[in-house]
mmCIF file of C-alpha atoms in Angstrom:
data_model
loop_
_atom_site.group_PDB
_atom_site.id
_atom_site.type_symbol
_atom_site.label_atom_id
_atom_site.label_comp_id
_atom_site.label_asym_id
_atom_site.label_seq_id
_atom_site.Cartn_x
_atom_site.Cartn_y
_atom_site.Cartn_z
ATOM 1 C CA MET A 8 123.024 -57.444 126.118
ATOM 2 C CA SER A 9 124.698 -55.099 123.643
ATOM 3 C CA SER A 10 126.183 -57.887 121.514
ATOM 4 C CA MET A 11 122.960 -59.911 121.223
ATOM 5 C CA GLU A 12 120.793 -59.940 118.101
ATOM 6 C CA SER A 13 117.002 -60.341 118.134
ATOM 7 C CA SER A 14 116.981 -63.416 115.822
ATOM 8 C CA TYR A 15 118.848 -66.583 116.698
ATOM 9 C CA LEU A 16 120.956 -68.827 114.508
ATOM 10 C CA PRO A 17 120.587 -72.634 114.682
ATOM 11 C CA ALA A 18 123.206 -74.279 116.923
ATOM 12 C CA THR A 19 124.966 -76.202 114.145
ATOM 13 C CA THR A 20 128.543 -76.603 112.960
ATOM 14 C CA GLU A 21 127.631 -74.451 109.913
ATOM 15 C CA SER A 22 126.845 -71.501 112.218
ATOM 16 C CA ILE A 23 130.191 -71.978 114.025
ATOM 17 C CA ALA A 24 131.999 -72.085 110.661
ATOM 18 C CA LYS A 25 130.153 -68.917 109.618
ATOM 19 C CA ALA A 26 131.439 -67.160 112.783
ATOM 20 C CA GLN A 27 135.007 -68.269 112.064
ATOM 21 C CA GLU A 28 134.805 -67.012 108.488
ATOM 22 C CA ALA A 29 133.469 -63.574 109.498
ATOM 23 C CA LYS A 30 135.573 -60.622 108.337
ATOM 24 C CA ASP A 31 136.174 -59.189 111.822
ATOM 25 C CA ALA A 32 135.972 -60.164 115.500
ATOM 26 C CA SER A 33 132.861 -58.093 116.301
ATOM 27 C CA GLU A 34 130.874 -59.904 113.574
ATOM 28 C CA SER A 35 132.089 -63.303 114.851
ATOM 29 C CA ILE A 36 131.052 -62.346 118.410
ATOM 30 C CA SER A 37 127.608 -61.259 117.159
ATOM 31 C CA ILE A 38 127.076 -64.587 115.283
ATOM 32 C CA LEU A 39 128.153 -66.679 118.291
ATOM 33 C CA TYR A 40 125.757 -64.793 120.602
ATOM 34 C CA ARG A 41 122.940 -65.594 118.169
ATOM 35 C CA VAL A 42 123.920 -69.285 118.199
ATOM 36 C CA LEU A 43 123.609 -69.263 122.016
ATOM 37 C CA GLN A 44 120.050 -67.918 121.657
ATOM 38 C CA ASP A 45 118.896 -71.088 119.875
ATOM 39 C CA PRO A 46 116.160 -72.560 122.162
ATOM 40 C CA SER A 47 116.956 -76.139 121.087
ATOM 41 C CA SER A 48 118.292 -78.374 123.874
ATOM 42 C CA SER A 49 119.133 -81.499 121.862
ATOM 43 C CA ALA A 50 122.453 -83.225 122.569
ATOM 44 C CA GLU A 51 123.897 -81.943 119.261
ATOM 45 C CA ALA A 52 122.733 -78.362 119.946
ATOM 46 C CA LEU A 53 124.230 -78.413 123.471
ATOM 47 C CA ARG A 54 127.582 -79.642 122.141
ATOM 48 C CA THR A 55 127.579 -76.899 119.493
ATOM 49 C CA LYS A 56 126.714 -74.265 122.120
ATOM 50 C CA GLU A 57 129.644 -75.424 124.274
ATOM 51 C CA LEU A 58 131.938 -74.938 121.272
ATOM 52 C CA ALA A 59 130.337 -71.524 120.627
ATOM 53 C CA ILE A 60 131.036 -70.522 124.272
ATOM 54 C CA THR A 61 134.714 -71.542 123.940
ATOM 55 C CA ASN A 62 135.111 -69.559 120.687
ATOM 56 C CA LEU A 63 133.192 -66.575 122.071
ATOM 57 C CA THR A 64 135.401 -66.539 125.185
ATOM 58 C CA ASN A 65 138.517 -66.511 122.972
ATOM 59 C CA TYR A 66 137.218 -63.652 120.808
ATOM 60 C CA LEU A 67 136.177 -61.527 123.814
ATOM 61 C CA THR A 68 139.575 -62.144 125.465
ATOM 62 C CA LYS A 69 141.434 -61.049 122.311
ATOM 63 C CA GLU A 70 139.269 -57.914 122.176
ATOM 64 C CA ASN A 71 139.934 -57.233 125.931
ATOM 65 C CA GLN A 72 136.190 -57.156 126.668
ATOM 66 C CA ALA A 73 136.359 -58.211 130.323
ATOM 67 C CA GLU A 74 132.953 -56.756 131.264
ATOM 68 C CA GLU A 75 131.364 -58.607 128.334
ATOM 69 C CA LEU A 76 132.868 -61.900 129.619
ATOM 70 C CA ARG A 77 131.338 -61.217 133.011
ATOM 71 C CA ASN A 78 127.936 -60.590 131.397
ATOM 72 C CA LEU A 79 128.325 -63.788 129.360
ATOM 73 C CA LEU A 80 128.808 -65.805 132.554
ATOM 74 C CA THR A 81 125.594 -64.331 134.016
ATOM 75 C CA GLN A 82 123.666 -64.927 130.773
ATOM 76 C CA LEU A 83 124.758 -68.600 130.621
ATOM 77 C CA ARG A 84 123.228 -69.547 134.000
ATOM 78 C CA PRO A 85 120.014 -71.044 132.508
ATOM 79 C CA PHE A 86 122.182 -73.022 130.043
ATOM 80 C CA PHE A 87 124.191 -74.506 132.935
ATOM 81 C CA SER A 88 121.067 -76.305 134.218
ATOM 82 C CA LEU A 89 120.935 -78.265 130.899
ATOM 83 C CA ILE A 90 124.527 -79.605 130.931
ATOM 84 C CA PRO A 91 126.447 -81.836 133.402
ATOM 85 C CA LYS A 92 127.979 -80.137 136.460
ATOM 86 C CA ALA A 93 131.523 -81.079 135.407
ATOM 87 C CA LYS A 94 131.079 -79.255 132.074
ATOM 88 C CA THR A 95 129.600 -76.249 133.897
ATOM 89 C CA ALA A 96 132.664 -76.148 136.152
ATOM 90 C CA LYS A 97 134.970 -76.302 133.121
ATOM 91 C CA ILE A 98 133.152 -73.426 131.340
ATOM 92 C CA VAL A 99 132.992 -71.212 134.470
ATOM 93 C CA ARG A 100 136.662 -71.696 135.271
ATOM 94 C CA GLY A 101 137.557 -71.161 131.591
ATOM 95 C CA ILE A 102 135.769 -67.789 131.527
ATOM 96 C CA ILE A 103 137.327 -66.694 134.855
ATOM 97 C CA ASP A 104 140.774 -67.667 133.458
ATOM 98 C CA ALA A 105 140.001 -65.673 130.295
ATOM 99 C CA VAL A 106 139.207 -62.531 132.349
ATOM 100 C CA ALA A 107 142.538 -63.032 134.177
ATOM 101 C CA LYS A 108 144.407 -62.815 130.837
ATOM 102 C CA ILE A 109 143.108 -59.263 130.318
ATOM 103 C CA PRO A 110 145.432 -56.752 132.083
ATOM 104 C CA GLY A 111 144.111 -54.470 134.836
ATOM 105 C CA THR A 112 141.091 -56.589 135.741
ATOM 106 C CA SER A 113 141.951 -57.743 139.297
ATOM 107 C CA GLU A 114 139.000 -55.872 140.883
ATOM 108 C CA LEU A 115 136.637 -57.244 138.228
ATOM 109 C CA GLN A 116 137.960 -60.777 138.796
ATOM 110 C CA ILE A 117 137.352 -60.485 142.562
ATOM 111 C CA SER A 118 133.758 -59.252 142.113
ATOM 112 C CA LEU A 119 133.142 -61.928 139.422
ATOM 113 C CA CYS A 120 134.403 -64.695 141.755
ATOM 114 C CA LYS A 121 132.218 -63.361 144.597
ATOM 115 C CA GLU A 122 129.165 -63.411 142.287
ATOM 116 C CA MET A 123 129.932 -66.984 141.223
ATOM 117 C CA VAL A 124 130.415 -68.105 144.850
ATOM 118 C CA GLU A 125 126.923 -66.753 145.684
ATOM 119 C CA TRP A 126 125.421 -68.478 142.632
ATOM 120 C CA THR A 127 127.143 -71.831 143.305
ATOM 121 C CA ARG A 128 126.034 -71.691 146.943
ATOM 122 C CA ALA A 129 122.419 -71.065 145.877
ATOM 123 C CA GLU A 130 122.631 -73.867 143.283
ATOM 124 C CA LYS A 131 124.359 -76.211 145.798
ATOM 125 C CA ARG A 132 127.312 -76.800 143.466
ATOM 126 C CA THR A 133 129.930 -77.528 146.165
ATOM 127 C CA PHE A 134 132.699 -78.812 143.859
ATOM 128 C CA LEU A 135 132.667 -75.642 141.722
ATOM 129 C CA ARG A 136 132.173 -73.299 144.705
ATOM 130 C CA GLN A 137 135.290 -74.591 146.463
ATOM 131 C CA ARG A 138 137.424 -74.046 143.378
ATOM 132 C CA VAL A 139 136.060 -70.550 142.765
ATOM 133 C CA GLU A 140 136.658 -69.708 146.451
ATOM 134 C CA ALA A 141 140.274 -70.924 146.141
ATOM 135 C CA ARG A 142 140.651 -68.681 143.076
ATOM 136 C CA LEU A 143 139.107 -65.764 145.007
ATOM 137 C CA ALA A 144 141.553 -66.297 147.898
ATOM 138 C CA ALA A 145 144.480 -66.204 145.420
ATOM 139 C CA LEU A 146 143.174 -62.929 143.946
ATOM 140 C CA LEU A 147 142.728 -61.398 147.417
ATOM 141 C CA LEU A 148 146.312 -62.415 148.242
ATOM 142 C CA GLU A 149 147.572 -60.718 145.048
ATOM 143 C CA ASN A 150 145.573 -57.617 146.009
ATOM 144 C CA GLN A 151 147.143 -57.698 149.507
ATOM 145 C CA GLU A 152 143.746 -58.128 151.187
ATOM 146 C CA TYR A 153 145.275 -60.590 153.643
ATOM 147 C CA THR A 154 142.614 -60.618 156.389
ATOM 148 C CA GLU A 155 139.766 -61.455 154.010
ATOM 149 C CA ALA A 156 141.884 -64.086 152.224
ATOM 150 C CA LEU A 157 142.852 -65.750 155.530
ATOM 151 C CA THR A 158 139.228 -65.867 156.737
ATOM 152 C CA LEU A 159 138.133 -67.430 153.439
ATOM 153 C CA LEU A 160 140.959 -70.013 153.428
ATOM 154 C CA THR A 161 140.467 -71.053 157.072
ATOM 155 C CA GLY A 162 136.864 -72.116 156.411
ATOM 156 C CA LEU A 163 137.696 -73.650 153.033
ATOM 157 C CA ILE A 164 140.556 -75.823 154.363
ATOM 158 C CA LYS A 165 138.312 -77.388 157.041
ATOM 159 C CA GLU A 166 135.647 -78.157 154.440
ATOM 160 C CA VAL A 167 138.066 -79.636 151.864
ATOM 161 C CA ARG A 168 139.880 -81.743 154.510
ATOM 162 C CA ARG A 169 136.539 -83.241 155.468
ATOM 163 C CA LEU A 170 135.866 -84.153 151.828
ATOM 164 C CA ASP A 171 139.495 -85.353 151.381
ATOM 165 C CA ASP A 172 139.876 -83.656 147.975
ATOM 166 C CA LYS A 173 143.686 -83.978 147.842
ATOM 167 C CA LEU A 174 144.307 -82.039 144.617
ATOM 168 C CA LEU A 175 142.364 -78.987 145.808
ATOM 169 C CA LEU A 176 143.910 -79.366 149.270
ATOM 170 C CA VAL A 177 147.413 -79.022 147.769
ATOM 171 C CA ASP A 178 146.343 -75.761 146.084
ATOM 172 C CA ILE A 179 144.761 -74.352 149.240
ATOM 173 C CA ASP A 180 147.651 -75.326 151.542
ATOM 174 C CA LEU A 181 150.077 -73.694 149.089
ATOM 175 C CA LEU A 182 147.955 -70.539 149.060
ATOM 176 C CA GLU A 183 147.872 -70.513 152.857
ATOM 177 C CA SER A 184 151.685 -70.883 152.950
ATOM 178 C CA LYS A 185 152.081 -67.875 150.598
ATOM 179 C CA LEU A 186 149.609 -65.888 152.690
ATOM 180 C CA HIS A 187 151.413 -66.576 155.991
ATOM 181 C CA PHE A 188 154.746 -65.764 154.310
ATOM 182 C CA SER A 189 153.321 -62.404 153.180
ATOM 183 C CA LEU A 190 152.224 -61.790 156.785
ATOM 184 C CA ARG A 191 155.816 -62.641 157.936
ATOM 185 C CA ASN A 192 154.609 -65.687 159.893
ATOM 186 C CA LEU A 193 157.350 -68.137 158.875
ATOM 187 C CA PRO A 194 156.445 -71.079 161.194
ATOM 188 C CA LYS A 195 152.852 -71.172 159.872
ATOM 189 C CA ALA A 196 154.061 -70.757 156.280
ATOM 190 C CA LYS A 197 156.330 -73.806 156.727
ATOM 191 C CA ALA A 198 153.542 -75.817 158.393
ATOM 192 C CA SER A 199 151.153 -75.096 155.480
ATOM 193 C CA LEU A 200 153.834 -76.035 152.949
ATOM 194 C CA THR A 201 154.466 -79.335 154.788
ATOM 195 C CA ALA A 202 150.704 -80.024 154.661
ATOM 196 C CA ALA A 203 150.725 -79.303 150.890
ATOM 197 C CA ARG A 204 153.672 -81.704 150.388
ATOM 198 C CA THR A 205 151.951 -84.423 152.451
ATOM 199 C CA ALA A 206 148.770 -84.131 150.356
ATOM 200 C CA ALA A 207 150.840 -84.036 147.132
ATOM 201 C CA ASN A 208 152.678 -87.267 148.058
ATOM 202 C CA ALA A 209 149.373 -89.159 148.112
ATOM 203 C CA ILE A 210 148.338 -88.263 144.541
ATOM 204 C CA TYR A 211 149.676 -87.462 141.080
ATOM 205 C CA VAL A 212 150.520 -83.764 141.030
ATOM 206 C CA PRO A 213 150.732 -81.946 137.658
ATOM 207 C CA PRO A 214 154.255 -80.644 136.871
ATOM 208 C CA ALA A 215 153.134 -77.001 137.111
ATOM 209 C CA GLN A 216 151.811 -77.528 140.628
ATOM 210 C CA GLN A 217 154.937 -79.470 141.669
ATOM 211 C CA GLY A 218 156.991 -76.558 140.338
ATOM 212 C CA THR A 219 154.947 -74.133 142.473
ATOM 213 C CA ILE A 220 155.574 -76.294 145.582
ATOM 214 C CA ASP A 221 159.330 -76.300 144.854
ATOM 215 C CA LEU A 222 159.319 -72.536 144.251
ATOM 216 C CA GLN A 223 157.603 -71.884 147.598
ATOM 217 C CA SER A 224 160.014 -74.306 149.341
ATOM 218 C CA GLY A 225 162.959 -72.383 147.889
ATOM 219 C CA ILE A 226 161.518 -69.042 149.036
ATOM 220 C CA LEU A 227 161.074 -70.306 152.623
ATOM 221 C CA HIS A 228 164.576 -71.844 152.766
ATOM 222 C CA ALA A 229 166.072 -68.595 151.403
ATOM 223 C CA GLU A 230 164.212 -66.688 154.124
ATOM 224 C CA GLU A 231 166.006 -68.883 156.700
ATOM 225 C CA LYS A 232 169.344 -68.062 154.994
ATOM 226 C CA ASP A 233 169.730 -71.681 153.820
ATOM 227 C CA TYR A 234 170.635 -70.582 150.303
ATOM 228 C CA LYS A 235 172.172 -73.872 149.125
ATOM 229 C CA THR A 236 168.963 -75.841 149.772
ATOM 230 C CA ALA A 237 166.914 -72.954 148.360
ATOM 231 C CA TYR A 238 169.018 -73.056 145.164
ATOM 232 C CA SER A 239 168.275 -76.769 144.648
ATOM 233 C CA TYR A 240 164.510 -76.138 145.038
ATOM 234 C CA PHE A 241 164.610 -73.160 142.663
ATOM 235 C CA PHE A 242 166.500 -75.309 140.153
ATOM 236 C CA GLU A 243 163.798 -78.032 140.333
ATOM 237 C CA ALA A 244 161.074 -75.387 139.888
ATOM 238 C CA PHE A 245 162.979 -73.801 136.983
ATOM 239 C CA GLU A 246 163.262 -77.139 135.164
ATOM 240 C CA ALA A 247 159.529 -77.862 135.629
ATOM 241 C CA PHE A 248 158.387 -74.405 134.482
ATOM 242 C CA SER A 249 160.907 -74.271 131.642
ATOM 243 C CA ALA A 250 159.622 -77.583 130.213
ATOM 244 C CA LEU A 251 156.054 -76.181 130.333
ATOM 245 C CA GLU A 252 157.172 -72.759 128.994
ATOM 246 C CA ASP A 253 155.497 -71.249 132.073
ATOM 247 C CA PRO A 254 156.271 -67.534 132.731
ATOM 248 C CA LYS A 255 157.159 -68.470 136.347
ATOM 249 C CA ALA A 256 160.413 -69.998 134.975
ATOM 250 C CA ILE A 257 162.012 -66.537 134.826
ATOM 251 C CA PHE A 258 161.308 -65.988 138.553
ATOM 252 C CA SER A 259 162.833 -69.373 139.434
ATOM 253 C CA LEU A 260 165.954 -68.487 137.401
ATOM 254 C CA LYS A 261 166.134 -65.052 139.026
ATOM 255 C CA TYR A 262 165.988 -66.577 142.536
ATOM 256 C CA MET A 263 168.597 -69.205 141.554
ATOM 257 C CA LEU A 264 170.983 -66.386 140.594
ATOM 258 C CA LEU A 265 170.127 -64.546 143.830
ATOM 259 C CA CYS A 266 171.101 -67.648 145.878
ATOM 260 C CA LYS A 267 174.450 -67.866 144.067
ATOM 261 C CA ILE A 268 175.171 -64.218 144.938
ATOM 262 C CA MET A 269 174.096 -64.695 148.575
ATOM 263 C CA VAL A 270 176.477 -67.681 149.087
ATOM 264 C CA ASN A 271 179.409 -65.633 147.748
ATOM 265 C CA GLN A 272 179.463 -67.425 144.370
ATOM 266 C CA ALA A 273 178.629 -64.403 142.221
ATOM 267 C CA ASP A 274 181.156 -65.578 139.612
ATOM 268 C CA ASP A 275 178.881 -68.548 138.791
ATOM 269 C CA VAL A 276 176.058 -66.215 137.679
ATOM 270 C CA ALA A 277 177.526 -65.533 134.220
ATOM 271 C CA GLY A 278 177.918 -69.309 133.614
ATOM 272 C CA ILE A 279 174.273 -70.023 134.494
ATOM 273 C CA ILE A 280 173.028 -67.162 132.278
ATOM 274 C CA SER A 281 175.115 -68.317 129.294
ATOM 275 C CA SER A 282 173.926 -71.952 129.637
ATOM 276 C CA LYS A 283 171.430 -73.328 127.109
ATOM 277 C CA ALA A 284 168.540 -73.063 129.598
ATOM 278 C CA GLY A 285 169.542 -69.556 130.723
ATOM 279 C CA LEU A 286 169.857 -68.084 127.207
ATOM 280 C CA LYS A 287 166.123 -68.695 126.648
ATOM 281 C CA TYR A 288 165.259 -66.180 129.358
ATOM 282 C CA LEU A 289 167.583 -63.278 128.578
ATOM 283 C CA GLY A 290 165.853 -60.009 129.448
ATOM 284 C CA PRO A 291 165.585 -57.276 132.112
ATOM 285 C CA ASP A 292 165.202 -59.749 135.042
ATOM 286 C CA VAL A 293 168.352 -61.683 134.149
ATOM 287 C CA ASP A 294 170.236 -58.452 133.336
ATOM 288 C CA ALA A 295 169.297 -57.083 136.765
ATOM 289 C CA MET A 296 170.758 -60.106 138.580
ATOM 290 C CA LYS A 297 173.883 -59.979 136.373
ATOM 291 C CA ALA A 298 174.405 -56.307 137.326
ATOM 292 C CA VAL A 299 174.069 -57.176 141.039
ATOM 293 C CA ALA A 300 176.504 -60.103 140.661
ATOM 294 C CA ASP A 301 179.053 -57.823 138.919
ATOM 295 C CA ALA A 302 178.712 -55.205 141.677
ATOM 296 C CA TYR A 303 179.151 -57.874 144.355
ATOM 297 C CA SER A 304 182.216 -59.415 142.629
ATOM 298 C CA LYS A 305 183.849 -55.977 142.466
ATOM 299 C CA ARG A 306 182.732 -55.201 146.057
ATOM 300 C CA SER A 307 181.477 -51.879 144.659
ATOM 301 C CA LEU A 308 178.626 -50.107 146.429
ATOM 302 C CA LYS A 309 178.475 -47.563 143.606
ATOM 303 C CA TYR A 310 177.765 -50.287 141.015
ATOM 304 C CA PHE A 311 175.344 -51.917 143.460
ATOM 305 C CA GLU A 312 173.321 -48.709 143.844
ATOM 306 C CA THR A 313 173.433 -48.150 140.065
ATOM 307 C CA ALA A 314 171.992 -51.653 139.549
ATOM 308 C CA LEU A 315 169.216 -50.978 142.110
ATOM 309 C CA ARG A 316 168.386 -47.701 140.376
ATOM 310 C CA ASP A 317 168.545 -49.013 136.783
ATOM 311 C CA TYR A 318 166.523 -52.165 137.499
ATOM 312 C CA LYS A 319 164.136 -50.840 140.129
ATOM 313 C CA SER A 320 161.079 -52.797 138.952
ATOM 314 C CA GLN A 321 163.025 -56.091 138.741
ATOM 315 C CA LEU A 322 164.850 -55.719 142.087
ATOM 316 C CA GLU A 323 163.100 -53.357 144.510
ATOM 317 C CA GLU A 324 159.540 -54.144 143.416
ATOM 318 C CA ASP A 325 160.068 -57.896 143.783
ATOM 319 C CA PRO A 326 159.602 -58.331 147.577
ATOM 320 C CA ILE A 327 161.662 -61.543 147.774
ATOM 321 C CA VAL A 328 164.683 -60.180 145.882
ATOM 322 C CA HIS A 329 164.417 -56.810 147.663
ATOM 323 C CA ARG A 330 164.495 -58.418 151.127
ATOM 324 C CA HIS A 331 167.676 -60.385 150.424
ATOM 325 C CA LEU A 332 169.420 -57.592 148.517
ATOM 326 C CA SER A 333 168.837 -55.227 151.463
ATOM 327 C CA SER A 334 170.821 -57.544 153.762
ATOM 328 C CA LEU A 335 173.435 -58.045 151.018
ATOM 329 C CA TYR A 336 173.809 -54.268 150.621
ATOM 330 C CA ASP A 337 174.254 -53.849 154.391
ATOM 331 C CA THR A 338 176.901 -56.594 154.486
ATOM 332 C CA LEU A 339 178.753 -55.063 151.533
ATOM 333 C CA LEU A 340 178.607 -51.582 153.081
ATOM 334 C CA GLU A 341 179.926 -52.862 156.429
ATOM 335 C CA GLN A 342 182.785 -54.754 154.766
ATOM 336 C CA ASN A 343 183.767 -51.666 152.746
ATOM 337 C CA LEU A 344 183.631 -49.347 155.771
ATOM 338 C CA CYS A 345 185.668 -51.739 157.958
ATOM 339 C CA ARG A 346 188.324 -51.974 155.228
ATOM 340 C CA LEU A 347 188.494 -48.166 154.838
ATOM 341 C CA ILE A 348 188.726 -47.277 158.557
ATOM 342 C CA GLU A 349 191.248 -50.040 159.392
ATOM 343 C CA PRO A 350 194.425 -47.895 158.940
ATOM 344 C CA TYR A 351 193.083 -44.983 161.042
ATOM 345 C CA SER A 352 192.723 -44.155 164.721
ATOM 346 C CA ARG A 353 190.934 -40.862 163.895
ATOM 347 C CA VAL A 354 189.411 -39.960 160.520
ATOM 348 C CA GLU A 355 186.974 -37.418 159.128
ATOM 349 C CA ILE A 356 183.577 -38.877 158.206
ATOM 350 C CA ALA A 357 183.523 -36.684 155.075
ATOM 351 C CA HIS A 358 186.779 -38.353 153.940
ATOM 352 C CA ILE A 359 185.292 -41.855 154.374
ATOM 353 C CA ALA A 360 182.136 -40.763 152.502
ATOM 354 C CA GLU A 361 184.304 -39.417 149.667
ATOM 355 C CA MET A 362 186.287 -42.669 149.407
ATOM 356 C CA ILE A 363 183.161 -44.861 149.461
ATOM 357 C CA GLU A 364 181.235 -42.414 147.162
ATOM 358 C CA LEU A 365 178.158 -42.163 149.382
ATOM 359 C CA PRO A 366 176.395 -39.220 151.135
ATOM 360 C CA VAL A 367 177.956 -38.141 154.473
ATOM 361 C CA ASP A 368 174.739 -38.508 156.506
ATOM 362 C CA HIS A 369 174.257 -42.038 155.111
ATOM 363 C CA VAL A 370 177.816 -43.047 156.115
ATOM 364 C CA GLU A 371 177.488 -41.412 159.556
ATOM 365 C CA LYS A 372 174.245 -43.256 160.270
ATOM 366 C CA LYS A 373 175.782 -46.595 159.236
ATOM 367 C CA LEU A 374 178.933 -46.041 161.333
ATOM 368 C CA SER A 375 176.876 -45.269 164.450
ATOM 369 C CA GLN A 376 174.831 -48.437 163.828
ATOM 370 C CA MET A 377 178.034 -50.497 163.465
ATOM 371 C CA ILE A 378 179.427 -49.091 166.745
ATOM 372 C CA LEU A 379 176.173 -50.006 168.543
ATOM 373 C CA ASP A 380 176.279 -53.494 166.986
ATOM 374 C CA LYS A 381 179.910 -53.822 168.271
ATOM 375 C CA LYS A 382 181.269 -54.350 164.754
ATOM 376 C CA PHE A 383 184.245 -52.228 165.875
ATOM 377 C CA ALA A 384 185.174 -50.180 168.973
ATOM 378 C CA GLY A 385 184.910 -46.448 168.470
ATOM 379 C CA THR A 386 182.862 -43.276 168.879
ATOM 380 C CA LEU A 387 181.591 -40.468 166.657
ATOM 381 C CA ASP A 388 182.749 -36.911 167.436
ATOM 382 C CA GLN A 389 179.915 -35.097 165.680
ATOM 383 C CA GLY A 390 181.222 -31.643 166.674
ATOM 384 C CA ALA A 391 184.464 -32.232 164.768
ATOM 385 C CA GLY A 392 182.783 -34.531 162.198
ATOM 386 C CA CYS A 393 185.263 -37.309 163.014
ATOM 387 C CA LEU A 394 185.248 -40.986 163.762
ATOM 388 C CA ILE A 395 187.561 -42.055 166.610
ATOM 389 C CA ILE A 396 188.547 -45.731 166.501
ATOM 390 C CA PHE A 397 189.707 -47.489 169.680
ATOM 391 C CA GLU A 398 192.050 -50.417 169.775
ATOM 392 C CA ASP A 399 190.295 -53.691 170.477
ATOM 393 C CA PRO A 400 190.623 -54.343 174.214
ATOM 394 C CA LYS A 401 192.515 -57.608 174.600
ATOM 395 C CA THR A 402 190.711 -60.008 176.903
ATOM 396 C CA GLU A 403 192.918 -62.089 179.153
ATOM 397 C CA ALA A 404 192.345 -65.802 178.588
ATOM 398 C CA ILE A 405 192.738 -66.466 182.326
ATOM 399 C CA PHE A 406 189.568 -64.588 183.326
ATOM 400 C CA PRO A 407 186.994 -66.814 181.506
ATOM 401 C CA ALA A 408 188.838 -69.914 182.781
ATOM 402 C CA THR A 409 188.734 -68.556 186.371
ATOM 403 C CA LEU A 410 184.984 -67.839 186.090
ATOM 404 C CA GLU A 411 184.368 -71.357 184.789
ATOM 405 C CA THR A 412 186.364 -72.872 187.704
ATOM 406 C CA ILE A 413 184.395 -70.820 190.268
ATOM 407 C CA SER A 414 181.133 -71.916 188.613
ATOM 408 C CA ASN A 415 182.160 -75.600 188.795
ATOM 409 C CA VAL A 416 183.224 -75.258 192.460
ATOM 410 C CA GLY A 417 179.833 -73.689 193.178
ATOM 411 C CA LYS A 418 178.074 -76.706 191.626
ATOM 412 C CA VAL A 419 180.183 -79.112 193.761
ATOM 413 C CA VAL A 420 179.370 -77.192 196.974
ATOM 414 C CA ASP A 421 175.635 -77.225 196.101
ATOM 415 C CA SER A 422 175.780 -80.976 195.439
ATOM 416 C CA LEU A 423 177.575 -81.659 198.769
ATOM 417 C CA TYR A 424 175.048 -79.496 200.629
ATOM 418 C CA MET A 425 172.135 -81.482 199.100
ATOM 419 C CA ARG A 426 173.721 -84.773 200.147
ATOM 420 C CA SER A 427 174.433 -83.615 203.724
ATOM 421 C CA ALA A 428 170.837 -82.332 204.000
ATOM 422 C CA LYS A 429 169.559 -85.812 203.054
ATOM 423 C CA ILE A 430 171.857 -87.507 205.629
ATOM 424 C CA MET A 431 170.752 -85.096 208.394
ATOM 425 C CA ALA A 432 167.106 -85.763 207.524
#
């Protein structure tokens, strides 16, 4: 190991203090590695080594030495046989969490988790293995490796249900719900979320986890266009994350604002942003939703497209926001086009495109789609570049009533025939 020295330092509080007083991080790291080399296995030495591991993990994280953290985890394996399994689990998960704090390490985290799963399986450490596997499934989901994540979770859920580990079960069911949602399987996503809620009702769930359940509930309700219920779930999640100062709070706030826009209450967005809770999270994400709300209030497609272009990473690269804004954009475009073509019976497509400030081909494509969807009666004369609008054919009220009467008479005749057949028999 590059950071190891040939001579060890005694595992005492003085050695730890010496590491903390070192003039730079690399010297502190070097001292702590030497402390870990102490062959002593007394209770005091083991406690000091645990402290040294915690400090060393912090230093390596600050220095962004992800590979060194991975090597540390491998080097500590003999030490793990000397300490209780619960402490081993805490150290392993602490180091994996530390690697996660270093940007651009998702591939390293996946390979590290796979290594630890193999080691825990060989050492028969079931409790730790299940938690590392759950972490691995979450990483695979983030990396969009859905098939592998689903295979891993399917086996893990059966095993954890058998052991009735409720807290881990909540985590895994939530992961499965997110995975099915990513695969666009809404019924299974809802079923997994219900299972997570059922398990959560039987135990004390930490606020962060309860917030995650509420966030996922909001996402699924929004997907079903039930934006009012979704808003209430996002609000609950926002309050939980905000109290914990969790970075997920900004996403909850963003989705709350999205729900307000989707239920035609875009004017409420400014009020939520300027509230005491909202002011804490001012930034690009909130600005993006404010720009969309302004565009929607003004019914302006130009402002809407400007917002999508200016805040691309906050709007288009967030799959949940992007999905709902796409339908919102379509609705807004249809409303604008219907309003513009209303006075005409025949109008040039170029003229409509000029009024709505969009490319001609884009407008033409949308108009043809609206005609096929029966949003209005008309046809496109592409030779002349015109849209011809027909008057809505008025349906006579008597015809549906006549059809209904004939249908009812038919039912009566069938009923009489059945009765006469029984009498004849």
